[in-house]
Structure formats: C-alpha cells, structure tokens
PDB file of C-alpha atoms and ligand atoms in Angstrom:
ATOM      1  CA  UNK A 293      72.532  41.329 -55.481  1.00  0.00           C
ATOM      2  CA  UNK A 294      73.851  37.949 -54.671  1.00  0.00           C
ATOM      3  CA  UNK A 295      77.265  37.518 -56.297  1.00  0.00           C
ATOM      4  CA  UNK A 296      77.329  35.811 -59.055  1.00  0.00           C
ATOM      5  CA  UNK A 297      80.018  32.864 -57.683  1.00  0.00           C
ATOM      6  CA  UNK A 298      80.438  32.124 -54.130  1.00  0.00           C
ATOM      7  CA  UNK A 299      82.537  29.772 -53.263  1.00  0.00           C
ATOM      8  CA  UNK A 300      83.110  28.884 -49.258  1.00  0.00           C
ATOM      9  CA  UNK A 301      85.391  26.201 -47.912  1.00  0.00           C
ATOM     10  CA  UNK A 302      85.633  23.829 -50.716  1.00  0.00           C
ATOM     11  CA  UNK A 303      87.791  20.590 -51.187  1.00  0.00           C
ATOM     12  CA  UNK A 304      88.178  17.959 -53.833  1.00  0.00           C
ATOM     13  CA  UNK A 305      89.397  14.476 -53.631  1.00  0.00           C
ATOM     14  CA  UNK A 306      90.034  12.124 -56.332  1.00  0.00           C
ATOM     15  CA  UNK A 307      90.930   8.523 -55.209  1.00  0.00           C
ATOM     16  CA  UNK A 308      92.671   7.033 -57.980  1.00  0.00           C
ATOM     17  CA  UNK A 309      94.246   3.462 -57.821  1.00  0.00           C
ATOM     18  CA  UNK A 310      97.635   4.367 -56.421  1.00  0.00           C
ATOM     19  CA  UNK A 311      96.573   7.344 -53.970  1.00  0.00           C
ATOM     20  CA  UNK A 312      93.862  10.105 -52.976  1.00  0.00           C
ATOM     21  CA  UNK A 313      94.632  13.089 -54.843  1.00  0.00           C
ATOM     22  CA  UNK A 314      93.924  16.473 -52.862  1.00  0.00           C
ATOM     23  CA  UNK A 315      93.222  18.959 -56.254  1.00  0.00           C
ATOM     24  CA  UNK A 316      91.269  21.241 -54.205  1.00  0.00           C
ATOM     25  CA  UNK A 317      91.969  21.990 -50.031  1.00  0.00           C
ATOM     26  CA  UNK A 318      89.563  24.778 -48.304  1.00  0.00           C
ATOM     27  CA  UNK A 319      89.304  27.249 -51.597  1.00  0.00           C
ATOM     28  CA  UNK A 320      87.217  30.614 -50.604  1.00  0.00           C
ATOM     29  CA  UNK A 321      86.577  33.419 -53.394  1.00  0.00           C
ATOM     30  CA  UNK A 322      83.758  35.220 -54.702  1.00  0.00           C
ATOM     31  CA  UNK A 323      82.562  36.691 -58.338  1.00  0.00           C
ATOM     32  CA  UNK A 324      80.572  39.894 -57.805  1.00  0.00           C
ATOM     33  CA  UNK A 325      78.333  40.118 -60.701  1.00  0.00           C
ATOM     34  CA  UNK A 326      79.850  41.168 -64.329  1.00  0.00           C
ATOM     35  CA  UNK A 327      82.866  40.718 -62.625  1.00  0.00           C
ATOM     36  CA  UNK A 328      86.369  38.900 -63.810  1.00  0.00           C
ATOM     37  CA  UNK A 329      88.319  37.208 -62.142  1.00  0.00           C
ATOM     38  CA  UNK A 330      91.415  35.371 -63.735  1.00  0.00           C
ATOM     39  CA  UNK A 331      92.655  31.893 -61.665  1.00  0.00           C
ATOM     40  CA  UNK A 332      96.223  31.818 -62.220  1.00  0.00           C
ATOM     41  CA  UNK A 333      98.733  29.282 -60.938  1.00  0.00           C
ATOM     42  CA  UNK A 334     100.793  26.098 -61.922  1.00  0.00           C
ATOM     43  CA  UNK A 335     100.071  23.179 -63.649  1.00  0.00           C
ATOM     44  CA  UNK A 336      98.164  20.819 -61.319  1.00  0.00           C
ATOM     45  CA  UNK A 337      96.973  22.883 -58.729  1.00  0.00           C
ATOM     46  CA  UNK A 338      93.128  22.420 -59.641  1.00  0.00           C
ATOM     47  CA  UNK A 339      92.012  25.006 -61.849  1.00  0.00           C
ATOM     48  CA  UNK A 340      90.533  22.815 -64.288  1.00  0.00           C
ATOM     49  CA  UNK A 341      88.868  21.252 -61.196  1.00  0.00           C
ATOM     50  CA  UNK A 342      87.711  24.803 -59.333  1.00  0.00           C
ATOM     51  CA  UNK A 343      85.565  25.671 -62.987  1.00  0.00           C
ATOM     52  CA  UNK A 344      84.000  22.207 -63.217  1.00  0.00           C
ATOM     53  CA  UNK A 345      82.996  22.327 -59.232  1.00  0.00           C
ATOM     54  CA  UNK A 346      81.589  25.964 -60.274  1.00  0.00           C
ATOM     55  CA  UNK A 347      79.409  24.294 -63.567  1.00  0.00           C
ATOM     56  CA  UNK A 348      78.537  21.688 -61.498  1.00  0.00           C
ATOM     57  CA  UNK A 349      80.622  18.809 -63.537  1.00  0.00           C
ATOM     58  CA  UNK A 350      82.251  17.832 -59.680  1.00  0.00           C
ATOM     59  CA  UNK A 351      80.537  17.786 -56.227  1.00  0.00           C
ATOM     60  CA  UNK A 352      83.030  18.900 -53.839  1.00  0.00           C
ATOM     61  CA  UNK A 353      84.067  16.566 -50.932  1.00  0.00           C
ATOM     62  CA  UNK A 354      83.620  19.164 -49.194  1.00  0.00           C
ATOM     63  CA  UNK A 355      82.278  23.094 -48.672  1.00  0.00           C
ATOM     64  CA  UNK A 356      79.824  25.482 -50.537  1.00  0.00           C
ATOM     65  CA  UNK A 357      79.155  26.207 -53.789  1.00  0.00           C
ATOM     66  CA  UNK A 358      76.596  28.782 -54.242  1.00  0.00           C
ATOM     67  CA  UNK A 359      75.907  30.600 -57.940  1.00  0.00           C
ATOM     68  CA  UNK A 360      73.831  33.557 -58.972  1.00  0.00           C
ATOM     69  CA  UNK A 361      72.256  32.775 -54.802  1.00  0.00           C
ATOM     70  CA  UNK A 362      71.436  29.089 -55.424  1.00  0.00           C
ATOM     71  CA  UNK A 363      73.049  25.831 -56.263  1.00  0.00           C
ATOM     72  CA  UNK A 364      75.101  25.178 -58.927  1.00  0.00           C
ATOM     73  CA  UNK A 365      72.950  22.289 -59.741  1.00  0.00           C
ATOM     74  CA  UNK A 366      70.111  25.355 -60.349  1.00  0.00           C
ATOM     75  CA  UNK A 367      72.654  27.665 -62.269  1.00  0.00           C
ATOM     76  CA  UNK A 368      73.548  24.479 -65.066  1.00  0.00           C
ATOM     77  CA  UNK A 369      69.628  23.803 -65.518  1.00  0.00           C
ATOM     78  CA  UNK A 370      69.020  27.050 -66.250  1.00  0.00           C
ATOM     79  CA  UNK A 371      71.833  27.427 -69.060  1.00  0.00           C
ATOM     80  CA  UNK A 372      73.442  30.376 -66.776  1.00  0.00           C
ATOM     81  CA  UNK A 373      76.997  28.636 -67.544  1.00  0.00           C
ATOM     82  CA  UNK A 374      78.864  29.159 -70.539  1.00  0.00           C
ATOM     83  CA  UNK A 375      82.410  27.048 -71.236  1.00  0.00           C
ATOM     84  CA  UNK A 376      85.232  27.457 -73.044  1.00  0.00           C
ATOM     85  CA  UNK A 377      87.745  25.382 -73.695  1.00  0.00           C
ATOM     86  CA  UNK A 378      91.764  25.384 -74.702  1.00  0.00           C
ATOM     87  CA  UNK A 379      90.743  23.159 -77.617  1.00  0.00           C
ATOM     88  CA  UNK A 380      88.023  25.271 -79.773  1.00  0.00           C
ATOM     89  CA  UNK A 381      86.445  21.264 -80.158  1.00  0.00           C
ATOM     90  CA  UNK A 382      84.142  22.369 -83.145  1.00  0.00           C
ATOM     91  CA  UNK A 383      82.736  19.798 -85.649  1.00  0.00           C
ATOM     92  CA  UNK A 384      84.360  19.910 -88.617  1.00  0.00           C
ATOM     93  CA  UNK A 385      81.563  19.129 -90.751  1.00  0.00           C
ATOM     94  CA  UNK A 386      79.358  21.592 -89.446  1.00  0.00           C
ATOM     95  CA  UNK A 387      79.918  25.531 -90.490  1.00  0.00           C
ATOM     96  CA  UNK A 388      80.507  27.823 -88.155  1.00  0.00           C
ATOM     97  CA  UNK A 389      76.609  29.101 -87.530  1.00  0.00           C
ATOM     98  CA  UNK A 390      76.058  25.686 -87.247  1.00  0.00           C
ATOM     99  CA  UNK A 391      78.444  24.955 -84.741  1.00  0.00           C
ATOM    100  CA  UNK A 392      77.072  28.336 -82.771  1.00  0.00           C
ATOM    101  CA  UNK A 393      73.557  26.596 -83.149  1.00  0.00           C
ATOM    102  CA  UNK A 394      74.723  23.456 -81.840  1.00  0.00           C
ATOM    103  CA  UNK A 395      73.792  24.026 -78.169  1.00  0.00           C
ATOM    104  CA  UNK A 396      70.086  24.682 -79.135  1.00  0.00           C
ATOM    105  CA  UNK A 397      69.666  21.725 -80.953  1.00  0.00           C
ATOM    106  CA  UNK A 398      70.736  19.708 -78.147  1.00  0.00           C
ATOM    107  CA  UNK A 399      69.465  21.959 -75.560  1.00  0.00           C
ATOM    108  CA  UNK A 400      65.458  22.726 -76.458  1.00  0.00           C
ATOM    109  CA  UNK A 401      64.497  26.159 -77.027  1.00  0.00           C
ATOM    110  CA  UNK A 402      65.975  29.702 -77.449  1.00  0.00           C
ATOM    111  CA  UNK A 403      66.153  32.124 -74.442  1.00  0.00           C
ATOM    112  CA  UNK A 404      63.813  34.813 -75.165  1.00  0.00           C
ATOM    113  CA  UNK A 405      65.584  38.036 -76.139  1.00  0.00           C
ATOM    114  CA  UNK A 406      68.738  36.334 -76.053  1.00  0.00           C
ATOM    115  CA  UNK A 407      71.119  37.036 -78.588  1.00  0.00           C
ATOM    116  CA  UNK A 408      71.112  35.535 -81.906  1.00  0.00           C
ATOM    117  CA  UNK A 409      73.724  33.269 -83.163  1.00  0.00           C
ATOM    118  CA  UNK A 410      74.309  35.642 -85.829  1.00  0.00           C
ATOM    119  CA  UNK A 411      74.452  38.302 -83.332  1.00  0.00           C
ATOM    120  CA  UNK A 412      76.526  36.456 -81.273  1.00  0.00           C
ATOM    121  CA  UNK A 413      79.438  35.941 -84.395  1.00  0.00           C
ATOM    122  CA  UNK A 414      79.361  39.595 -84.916  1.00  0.00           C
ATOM    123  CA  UNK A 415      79.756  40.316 -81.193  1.00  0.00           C
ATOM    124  CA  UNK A 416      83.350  37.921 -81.520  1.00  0.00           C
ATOM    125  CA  UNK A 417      84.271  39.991 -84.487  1.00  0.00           C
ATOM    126  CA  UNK A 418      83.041  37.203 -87.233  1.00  0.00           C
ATOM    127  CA  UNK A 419      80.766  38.407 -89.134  1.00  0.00           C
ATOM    128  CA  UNK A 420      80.229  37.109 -92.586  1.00  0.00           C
ATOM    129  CA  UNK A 421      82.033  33.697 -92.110  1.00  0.00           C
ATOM    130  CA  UNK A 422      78.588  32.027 -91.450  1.00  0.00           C
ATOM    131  CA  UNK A 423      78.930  29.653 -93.737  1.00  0.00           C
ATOM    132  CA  UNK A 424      83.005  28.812 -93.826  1.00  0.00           C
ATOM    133  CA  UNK A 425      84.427  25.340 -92.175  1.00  0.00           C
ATOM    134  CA  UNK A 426      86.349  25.226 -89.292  1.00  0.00           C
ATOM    135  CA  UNK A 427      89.463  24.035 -91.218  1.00  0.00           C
ATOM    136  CA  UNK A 428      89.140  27.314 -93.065  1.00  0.00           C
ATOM    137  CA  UNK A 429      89.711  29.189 -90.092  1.00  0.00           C
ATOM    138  CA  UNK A 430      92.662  30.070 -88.284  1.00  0.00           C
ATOM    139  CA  UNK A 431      93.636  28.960 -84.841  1.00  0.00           C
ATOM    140  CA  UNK A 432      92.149  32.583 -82.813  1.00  0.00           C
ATOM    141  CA  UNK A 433      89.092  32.400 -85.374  1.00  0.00           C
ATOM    142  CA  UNK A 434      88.270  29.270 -84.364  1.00  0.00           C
ATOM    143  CA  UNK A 435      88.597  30.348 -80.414  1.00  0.00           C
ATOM    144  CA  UNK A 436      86.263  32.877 -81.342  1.00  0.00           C
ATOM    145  CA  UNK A 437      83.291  30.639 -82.484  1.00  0.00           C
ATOM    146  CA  UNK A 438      83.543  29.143 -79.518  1.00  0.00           C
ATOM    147  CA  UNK A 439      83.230  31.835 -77.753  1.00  0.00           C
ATOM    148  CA  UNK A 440      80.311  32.846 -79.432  1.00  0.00           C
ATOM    149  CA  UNK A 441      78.991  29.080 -79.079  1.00  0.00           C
ATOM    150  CA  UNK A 442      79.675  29.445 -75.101  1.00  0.00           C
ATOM    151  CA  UNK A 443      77.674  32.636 -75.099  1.00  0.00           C
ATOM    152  CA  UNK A 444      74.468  31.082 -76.535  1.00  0.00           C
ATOM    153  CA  UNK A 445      71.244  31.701 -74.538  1.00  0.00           C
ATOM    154  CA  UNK A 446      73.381  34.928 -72.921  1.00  0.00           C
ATOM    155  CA  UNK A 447      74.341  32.863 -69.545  1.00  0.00           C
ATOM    156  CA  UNK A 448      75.278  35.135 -66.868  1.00  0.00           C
ATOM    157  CA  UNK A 449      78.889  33.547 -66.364  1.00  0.00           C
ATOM    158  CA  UNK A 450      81.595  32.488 -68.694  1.00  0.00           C
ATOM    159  CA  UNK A 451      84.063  29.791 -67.645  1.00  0.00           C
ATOM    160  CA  UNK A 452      87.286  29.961 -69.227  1.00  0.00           C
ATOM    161  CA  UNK A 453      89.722  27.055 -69.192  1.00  0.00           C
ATOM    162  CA  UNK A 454      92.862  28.459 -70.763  1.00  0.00           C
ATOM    163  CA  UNK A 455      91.379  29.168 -73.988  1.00  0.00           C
ATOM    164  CA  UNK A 456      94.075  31.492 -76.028  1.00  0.00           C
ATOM    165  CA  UNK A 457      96.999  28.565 -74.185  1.00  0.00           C
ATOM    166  CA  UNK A 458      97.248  27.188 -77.658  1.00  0.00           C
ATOM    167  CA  UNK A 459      97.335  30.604 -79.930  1.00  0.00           C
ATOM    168  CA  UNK A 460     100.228  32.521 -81.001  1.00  0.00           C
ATOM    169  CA  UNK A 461     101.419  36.230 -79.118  1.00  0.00           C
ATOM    170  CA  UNK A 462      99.824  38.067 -81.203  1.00  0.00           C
ATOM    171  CA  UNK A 463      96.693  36.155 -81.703  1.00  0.00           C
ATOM    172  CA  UNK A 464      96.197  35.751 -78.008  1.00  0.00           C
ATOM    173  CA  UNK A 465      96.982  39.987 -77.515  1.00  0.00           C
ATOM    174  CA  UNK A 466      94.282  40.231 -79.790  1.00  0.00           C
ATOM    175  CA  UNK A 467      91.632  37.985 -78.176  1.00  0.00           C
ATOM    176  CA  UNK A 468      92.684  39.087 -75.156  1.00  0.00           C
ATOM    177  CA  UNK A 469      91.413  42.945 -75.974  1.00  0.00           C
ATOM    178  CA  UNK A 470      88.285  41.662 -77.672  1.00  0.00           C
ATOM    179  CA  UNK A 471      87.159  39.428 -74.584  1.00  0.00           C
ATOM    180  CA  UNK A 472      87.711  42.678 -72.191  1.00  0.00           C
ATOM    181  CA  UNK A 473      84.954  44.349 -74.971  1.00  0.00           C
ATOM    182  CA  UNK A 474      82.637  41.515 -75.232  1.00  0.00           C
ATOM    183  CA  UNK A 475      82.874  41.612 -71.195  1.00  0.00           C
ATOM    184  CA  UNK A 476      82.111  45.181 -71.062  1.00  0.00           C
ATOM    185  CA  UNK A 477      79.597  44.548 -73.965  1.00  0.00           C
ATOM    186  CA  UNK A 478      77.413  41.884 -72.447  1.00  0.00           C
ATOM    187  CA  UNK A 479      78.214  42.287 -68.767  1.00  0.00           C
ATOM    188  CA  UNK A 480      78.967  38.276 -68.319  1.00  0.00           C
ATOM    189  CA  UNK A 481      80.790  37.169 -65.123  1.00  0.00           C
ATOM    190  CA  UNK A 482      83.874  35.763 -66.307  1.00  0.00           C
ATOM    191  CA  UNK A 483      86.459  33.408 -64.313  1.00  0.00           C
ATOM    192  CA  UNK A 484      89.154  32.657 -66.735  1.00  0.00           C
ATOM    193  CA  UNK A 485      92.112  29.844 -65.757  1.00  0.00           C
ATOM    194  CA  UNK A 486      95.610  30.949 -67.305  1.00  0.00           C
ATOM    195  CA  UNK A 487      99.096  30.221 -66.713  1.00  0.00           C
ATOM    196  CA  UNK A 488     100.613  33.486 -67.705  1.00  0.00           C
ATOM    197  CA  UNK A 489     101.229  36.233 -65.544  1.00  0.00           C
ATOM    198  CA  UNK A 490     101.114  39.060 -68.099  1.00  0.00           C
ATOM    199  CA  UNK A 491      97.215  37.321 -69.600  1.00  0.00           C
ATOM    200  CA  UNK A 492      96.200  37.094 -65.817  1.00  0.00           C
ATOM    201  CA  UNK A 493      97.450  40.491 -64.788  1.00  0.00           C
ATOM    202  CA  UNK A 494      95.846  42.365 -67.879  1.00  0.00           C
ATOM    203  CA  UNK A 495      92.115  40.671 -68.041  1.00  0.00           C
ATOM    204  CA  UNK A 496      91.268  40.414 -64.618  1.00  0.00           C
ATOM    205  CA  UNK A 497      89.856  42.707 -62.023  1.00  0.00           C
ATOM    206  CA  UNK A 498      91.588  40.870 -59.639  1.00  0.00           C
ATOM    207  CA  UNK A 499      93.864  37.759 -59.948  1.00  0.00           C
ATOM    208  CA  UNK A 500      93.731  34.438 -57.888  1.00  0.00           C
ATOM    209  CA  UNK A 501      96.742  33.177 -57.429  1.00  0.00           C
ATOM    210  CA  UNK A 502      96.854  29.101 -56.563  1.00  0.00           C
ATOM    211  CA  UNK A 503      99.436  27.208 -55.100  1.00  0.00           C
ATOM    212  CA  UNK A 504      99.675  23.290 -56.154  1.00  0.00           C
ATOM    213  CA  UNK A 505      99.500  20.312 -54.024  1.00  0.00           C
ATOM    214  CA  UNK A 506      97.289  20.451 -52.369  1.00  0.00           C
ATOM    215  CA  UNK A 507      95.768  23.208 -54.639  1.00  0.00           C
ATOM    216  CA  UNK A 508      94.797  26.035 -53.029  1.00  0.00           C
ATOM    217  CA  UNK A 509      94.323  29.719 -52.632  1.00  0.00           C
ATOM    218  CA  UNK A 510      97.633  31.744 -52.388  1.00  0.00           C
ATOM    219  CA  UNK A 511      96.341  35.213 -52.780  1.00  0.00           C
ATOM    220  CA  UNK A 512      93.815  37.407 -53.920  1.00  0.00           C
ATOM    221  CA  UNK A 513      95.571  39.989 -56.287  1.00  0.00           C
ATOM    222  CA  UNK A 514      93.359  43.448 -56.825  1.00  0.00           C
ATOM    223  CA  UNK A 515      94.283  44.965 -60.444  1.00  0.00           C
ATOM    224  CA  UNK A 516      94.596  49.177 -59.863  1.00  0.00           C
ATOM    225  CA  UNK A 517      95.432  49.058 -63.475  1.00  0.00           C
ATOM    226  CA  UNK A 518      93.128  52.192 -65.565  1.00  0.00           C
ATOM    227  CA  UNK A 519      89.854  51.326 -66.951  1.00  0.00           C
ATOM    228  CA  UNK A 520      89.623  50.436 -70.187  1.00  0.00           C
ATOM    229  CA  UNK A 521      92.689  48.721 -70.499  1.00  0.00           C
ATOM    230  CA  UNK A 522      94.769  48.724 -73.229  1.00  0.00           C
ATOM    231  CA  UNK A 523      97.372  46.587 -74.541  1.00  0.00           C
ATOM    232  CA  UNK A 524      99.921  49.584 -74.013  1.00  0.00           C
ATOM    233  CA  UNK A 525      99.653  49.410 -70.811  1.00  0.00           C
ATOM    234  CA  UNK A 526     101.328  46.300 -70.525  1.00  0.00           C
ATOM    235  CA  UNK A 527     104.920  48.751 -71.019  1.00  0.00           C
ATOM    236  CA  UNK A 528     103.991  50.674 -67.558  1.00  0.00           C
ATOM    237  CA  UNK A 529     105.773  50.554 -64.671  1.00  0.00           C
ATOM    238  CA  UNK A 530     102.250  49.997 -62.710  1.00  0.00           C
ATOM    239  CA  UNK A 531     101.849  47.123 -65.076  1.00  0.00           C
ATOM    240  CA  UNK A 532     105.571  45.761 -64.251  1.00  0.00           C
ATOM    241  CA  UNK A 533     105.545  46.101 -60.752  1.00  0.00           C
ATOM    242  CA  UNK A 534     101.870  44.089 -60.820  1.00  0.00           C
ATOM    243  CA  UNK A 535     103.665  41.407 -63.104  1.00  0.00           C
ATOM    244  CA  UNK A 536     106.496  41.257 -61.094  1.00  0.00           C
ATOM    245  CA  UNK A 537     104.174  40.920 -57.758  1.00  0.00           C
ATOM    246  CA  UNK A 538     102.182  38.310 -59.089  1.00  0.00           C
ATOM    247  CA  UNK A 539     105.426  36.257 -59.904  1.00  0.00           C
ATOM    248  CA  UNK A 540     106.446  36.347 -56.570  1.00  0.00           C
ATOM    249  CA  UNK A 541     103.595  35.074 -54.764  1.00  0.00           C
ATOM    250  CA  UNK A 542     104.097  32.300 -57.708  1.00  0.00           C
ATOM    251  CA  UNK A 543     107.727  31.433 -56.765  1.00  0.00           C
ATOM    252  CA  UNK A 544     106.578  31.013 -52.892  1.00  0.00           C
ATOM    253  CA  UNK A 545     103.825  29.074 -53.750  1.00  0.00           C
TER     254      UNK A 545
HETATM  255  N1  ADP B 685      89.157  13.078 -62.524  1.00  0.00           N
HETATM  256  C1  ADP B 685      90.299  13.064 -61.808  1.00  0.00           C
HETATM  257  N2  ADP B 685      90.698  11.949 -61.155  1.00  0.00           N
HETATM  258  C2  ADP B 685      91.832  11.921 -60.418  1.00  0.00           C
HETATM  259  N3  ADP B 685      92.651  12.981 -60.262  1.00  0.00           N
HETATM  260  C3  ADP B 685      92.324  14.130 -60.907  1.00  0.00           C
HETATM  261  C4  ADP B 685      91.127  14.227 -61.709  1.00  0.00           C
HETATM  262  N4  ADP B 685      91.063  15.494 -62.221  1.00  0.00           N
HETATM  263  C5  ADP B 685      92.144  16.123 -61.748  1.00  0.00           C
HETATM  264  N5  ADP B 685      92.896  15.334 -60.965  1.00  0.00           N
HETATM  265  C6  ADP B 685      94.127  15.717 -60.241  1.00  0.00           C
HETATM  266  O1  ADP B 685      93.845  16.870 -59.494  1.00  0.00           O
HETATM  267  C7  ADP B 685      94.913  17.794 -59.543  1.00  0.00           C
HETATM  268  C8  ADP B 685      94.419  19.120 -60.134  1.00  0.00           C
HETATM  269  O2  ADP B 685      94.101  18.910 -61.509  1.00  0.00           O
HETATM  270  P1  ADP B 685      93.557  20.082 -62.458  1.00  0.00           P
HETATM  271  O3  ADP B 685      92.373  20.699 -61.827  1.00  0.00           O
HETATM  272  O4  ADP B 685      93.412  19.507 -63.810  1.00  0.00           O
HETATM  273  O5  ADP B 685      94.782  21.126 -62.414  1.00  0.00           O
HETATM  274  P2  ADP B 685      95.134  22.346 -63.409  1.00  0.00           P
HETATM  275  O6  ADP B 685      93.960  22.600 -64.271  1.00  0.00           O
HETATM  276  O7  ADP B 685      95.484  23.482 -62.501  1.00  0.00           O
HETATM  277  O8  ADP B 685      96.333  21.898 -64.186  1.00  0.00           O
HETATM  278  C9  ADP B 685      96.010  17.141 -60.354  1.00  0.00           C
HETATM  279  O9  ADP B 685      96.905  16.519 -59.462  1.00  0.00           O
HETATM  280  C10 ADP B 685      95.264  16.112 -61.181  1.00  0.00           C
HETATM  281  O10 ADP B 685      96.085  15.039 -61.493  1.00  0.00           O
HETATM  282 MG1   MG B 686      93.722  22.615 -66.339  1.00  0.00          MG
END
C-alpha cells in the first residue's frame, strides 16, 4: 500500500516585498496509512505551510508531493483531505448539523457509505446537540463540530493545524483522548501541527520535530509509549524522558 503522505525534497518560497522568505528548505517524511504523525516545532518554521503543500493549497518551489500514490492535486478532487483549524470558524447562524452539512452543500453529493453527519456528531461525542448554535457551545464543543465537519465524506487523511491551541488544559486533555479514539475508530491518517511537547509526544506515533528559518526537518521522533494510550501515562518516567528528549532537539534547533 502506497503511504498515505509522501513527501520528498520539498521547498517553499514566498517573495514578499521586502525579501524571499524560505518557510520550507528540503522537508522529507512519510505517513504510512492510518498513521499519525504530530509536526511539532516553533512558531514560523512552516507548519502551517507543510499541511497546505500536503492539501494542495501551495505548490512547492520545489520537490515531491505524492498522496494516497498520486498527486495532491488528485487527493483534494477526490475529497480525501479533511482540515481543521485552530479557529473552529463555524457560522453562527447555522446549527451545528448544519454546519456538519455545510461541505455537501458546497461540495455536490454524499460519498456512498460514508458516514452520516449525524453519525459523524456522535462519533465526536455530540450527540443530541443537532440543533443548538454555536454560541451555545463551549470552546472544545465547538472544536468538535469541526472535527466532525472535517470528517465529512470519511477522507482518508485529517490535517490538523493546531486545533485544541486555543482550549483550556483540561479541555484540550480531553480532546486529545477522544481524537486518539476517533483515530483508532475510523482509521484516518492524521498529521497534526502543535507547539507543545507534552500534545506532540502523547498523540503521535512518531513526532517531527522542525527547526525555523529556514524551516526544516530536525528529527524524526518514534513514540515507544504503550498502546492505547492513556492520559496517565503522561506521569511515567518513559513519558518524561520522551518529553524531555523532544525538548532538546527543540533547544538545538
Ligand atoms: N503566504 C505567505 N507569504 C509570505 N510568507 C509566508 C506566507 N505564509 C507563510 N509565510 C512565512 O513562512 C514562514 C513559515 O510560516 P508558517 O508555515 O505559517 O509557520 P508556522 O505555522 O510554523 O508558524 C514564516 O516566516 C511566514 O512568515
Ligand atoms: Mg501555523
């Protein structure tokens, strides 16, 4: 099986009016198939920029992009991307099904045998707020209809740009476990951008550390941390000495 993100020798350049801007300087990686990968790194150093080249929002300057064993271009058309966001950006005069629905009504018809939007609201632990406003939700609740608005038409790989930045401790703990179940659940590739060590070092299989300017790969982190994981965990001595590992290849970056 082709993996589901390849991603060989890329670089972006943004010319702005003052200077070109390297966000992006001979990045390598690959996604096998339902797996997750977290990006993690400092502010600047082109994460935003690595998921757009991967949805196909940027050509790179230069290098390959190849997803699910074609172009990116291929992947978008076929709806195999899902997004989400920091900001949940619902619209606050639609209800939450509604804003779940919103992709199809832009986007033509449903995927055969995908999952319902209904479906989809239970999956993100929503159930029975159909019909409530997004100002009636709270901050995580909110992250979660987007979530369940990203995985519409069940695309094969979920693109994550710092989504639970914005959310309380406790609220992002508790996101955090119930993405690792939808994960498991579904079996959708995810590659999810995040600036904390402990988030990075707890979802992902392995972790990609980035260094900034030009941004680029530092290392590629393998997590040996037990299967399913659980928030616990995070008072281990495996899970400190990870933590502590990952902020060191941070500090020489
Ligand atoms: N559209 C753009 N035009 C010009 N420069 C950009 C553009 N998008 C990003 N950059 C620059 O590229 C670098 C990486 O940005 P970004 O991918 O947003 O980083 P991150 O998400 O890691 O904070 C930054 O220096 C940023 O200013
Ligand atoms: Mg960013």
């Amino acid at each position: 099986m082709a993996p589901a993100i390849d991603i060989s020798g890329v670089s972006v350049r943004f010319m702005s009016e003052r200077a070109a801007v390297t966000a992006l300087e001979d990045v390598s990686f690959t996604v096998d198939q339902a797996g997750f990968l977290t990006l993690l790194g400092p502010s600047g150093c082109g994460k935003s920029t690595l998921l757009r080249v991967v949805a196909d929002i940027i050509t790179p300057s230069s290098g390959q992009v190849r997803v699910l064993g074609g172009t990116a271009d291929a992947a978008r058309r076929q709806r195999e991307i899902g997004f989400v966001f920091q900001d949940a950006t619902l619209l606050p005069w639609r209800n939450v099904i509604d804003n779940v629905r919103l992709p199809l009504q832009i986007g033509g018809n449903p995927r055969k045998g995908a999952r319902s939007p209904e479906e989809l609201l239970k999956l993100v632990g929503l159930a029975g707020w159909e019909r409530a406003f997004p100002h009636e939700l709270s901050g995580g609740m909110r992250q979660r209809v987007s979530i369940a608005r990203a995985l519409l038409g069940d695309p094969k790989i979920l693109l994550m740009d710092e989504p639970f930045g914005a959310l309380d401790e406790i609220t992002r703990d508790r996101l955090n476990d119930e993405l690792l179940q939808i994960w498991r659940e579904t079996g959708t590739t995810i590659l999810f951008v995040t600036h904390a060590i402990h988030e990075a070092a707890y979802l992902g299989q392995r972790v990609m550390v980035l260094a900034a300017r030009p941004g680029r790969v530092r290392e590629i982190v393998p997590v040996d941390l037990p299967e399913p994981r659980q928030l616990a965990m995070r008072d281990t001595a495996e899970f400190g000495a990870l933590a502590g590992r990952l902020r060191t290849v941070l500090e020489n970056c």
